[in-house]
mmCIF file of C-alpha atoms in Angstrom:
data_model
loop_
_atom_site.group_PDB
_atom_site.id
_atom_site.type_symbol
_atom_site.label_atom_id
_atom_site.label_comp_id
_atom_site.label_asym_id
_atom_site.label_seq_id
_atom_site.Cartn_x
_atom_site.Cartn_y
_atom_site.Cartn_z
ATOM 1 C CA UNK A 92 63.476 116.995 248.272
ATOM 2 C CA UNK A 93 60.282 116.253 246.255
ATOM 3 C CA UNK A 94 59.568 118.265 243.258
ATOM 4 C CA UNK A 95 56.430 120.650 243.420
ATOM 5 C CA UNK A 96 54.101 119.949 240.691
ATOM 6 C CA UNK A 97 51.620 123.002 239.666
ATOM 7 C CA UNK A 98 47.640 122.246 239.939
ATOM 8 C CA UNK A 99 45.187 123.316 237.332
ATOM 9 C CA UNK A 100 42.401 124.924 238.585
ATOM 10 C CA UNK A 101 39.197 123.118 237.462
ATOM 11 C CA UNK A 102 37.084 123.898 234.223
ATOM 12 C CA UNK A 103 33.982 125.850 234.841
ATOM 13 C CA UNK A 104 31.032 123.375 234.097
ATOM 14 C CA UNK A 105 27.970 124.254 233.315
ATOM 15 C CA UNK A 106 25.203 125.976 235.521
ATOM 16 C CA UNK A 107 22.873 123.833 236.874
ATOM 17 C CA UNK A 108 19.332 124.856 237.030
ATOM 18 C CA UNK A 109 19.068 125.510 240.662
ATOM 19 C CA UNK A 110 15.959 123.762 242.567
ATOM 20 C CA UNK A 111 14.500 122.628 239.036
ATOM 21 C CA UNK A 112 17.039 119.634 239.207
ATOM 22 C CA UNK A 113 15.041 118.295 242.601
ATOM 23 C CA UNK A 114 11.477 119.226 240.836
ATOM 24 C CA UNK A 115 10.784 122.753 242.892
ATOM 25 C CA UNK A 116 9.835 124.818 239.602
ATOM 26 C CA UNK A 117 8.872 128.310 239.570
ATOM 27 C CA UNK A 118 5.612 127.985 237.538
ATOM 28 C CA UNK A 119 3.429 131.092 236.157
ATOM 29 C CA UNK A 120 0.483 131.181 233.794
ATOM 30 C CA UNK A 121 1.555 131.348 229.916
ATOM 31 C CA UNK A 122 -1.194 133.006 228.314
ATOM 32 C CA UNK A 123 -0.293 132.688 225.076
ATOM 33 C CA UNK A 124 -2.352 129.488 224.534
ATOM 34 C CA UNK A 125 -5.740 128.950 226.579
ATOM 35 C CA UNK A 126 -7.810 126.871 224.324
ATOM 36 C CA UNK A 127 -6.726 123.199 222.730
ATOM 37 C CA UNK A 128 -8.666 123.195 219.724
ATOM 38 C CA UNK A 129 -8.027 119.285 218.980
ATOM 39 C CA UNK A 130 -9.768 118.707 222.610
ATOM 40 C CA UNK A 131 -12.452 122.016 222.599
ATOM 41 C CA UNK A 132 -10.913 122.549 226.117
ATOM 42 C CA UNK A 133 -9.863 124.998 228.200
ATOM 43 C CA UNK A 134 -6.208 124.764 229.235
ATOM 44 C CA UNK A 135 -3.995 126.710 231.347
ATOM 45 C CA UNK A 136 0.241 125.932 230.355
ATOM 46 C CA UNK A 137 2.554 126.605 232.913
ATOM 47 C CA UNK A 138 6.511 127.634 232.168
ATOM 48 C CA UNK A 139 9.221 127.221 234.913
ATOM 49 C CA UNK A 140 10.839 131.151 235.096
ATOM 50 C CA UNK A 141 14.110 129.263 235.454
ATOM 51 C CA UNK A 142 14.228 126.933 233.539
ATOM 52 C CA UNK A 143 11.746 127.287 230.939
ATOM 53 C CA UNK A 144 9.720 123.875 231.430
ATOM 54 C CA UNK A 145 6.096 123.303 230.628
ATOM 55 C CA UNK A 146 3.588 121.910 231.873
ATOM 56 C CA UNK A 147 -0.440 121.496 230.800
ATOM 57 C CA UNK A 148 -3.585 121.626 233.029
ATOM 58 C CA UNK A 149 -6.902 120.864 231.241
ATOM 59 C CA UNK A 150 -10.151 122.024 232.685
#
């Protein structure tokens, strides 16, 4: 008869971020920041609620 070798149960890994690894972000309006001086623009940043991404839409 064979001998019965215990299994170790996998490591956690880390979480992944959800639908921000296929590009489906959760953007809202950051209005910390509304004008880019260096430009004299109006800009609106965006921030993923997940994941904490930005992004930057001049007007």
């Amino acid at each position: 008869m064979a001998t019965i070798l215990p299994f170790k149960k996998p490591d956690r890994k880390a979480p992944r971020k959800g639908l921000c690894q296929h590009d489906f972000h959760k953007w809202e309006v950051c209005k910390e920041k509304q004008f880019d001086v260096k430009q004299g623009k109006l800009v609106t940043v965006y921030r993923c609620q997940r994941c904490g991404k930005q992004k930057v839409k001049t007007h």
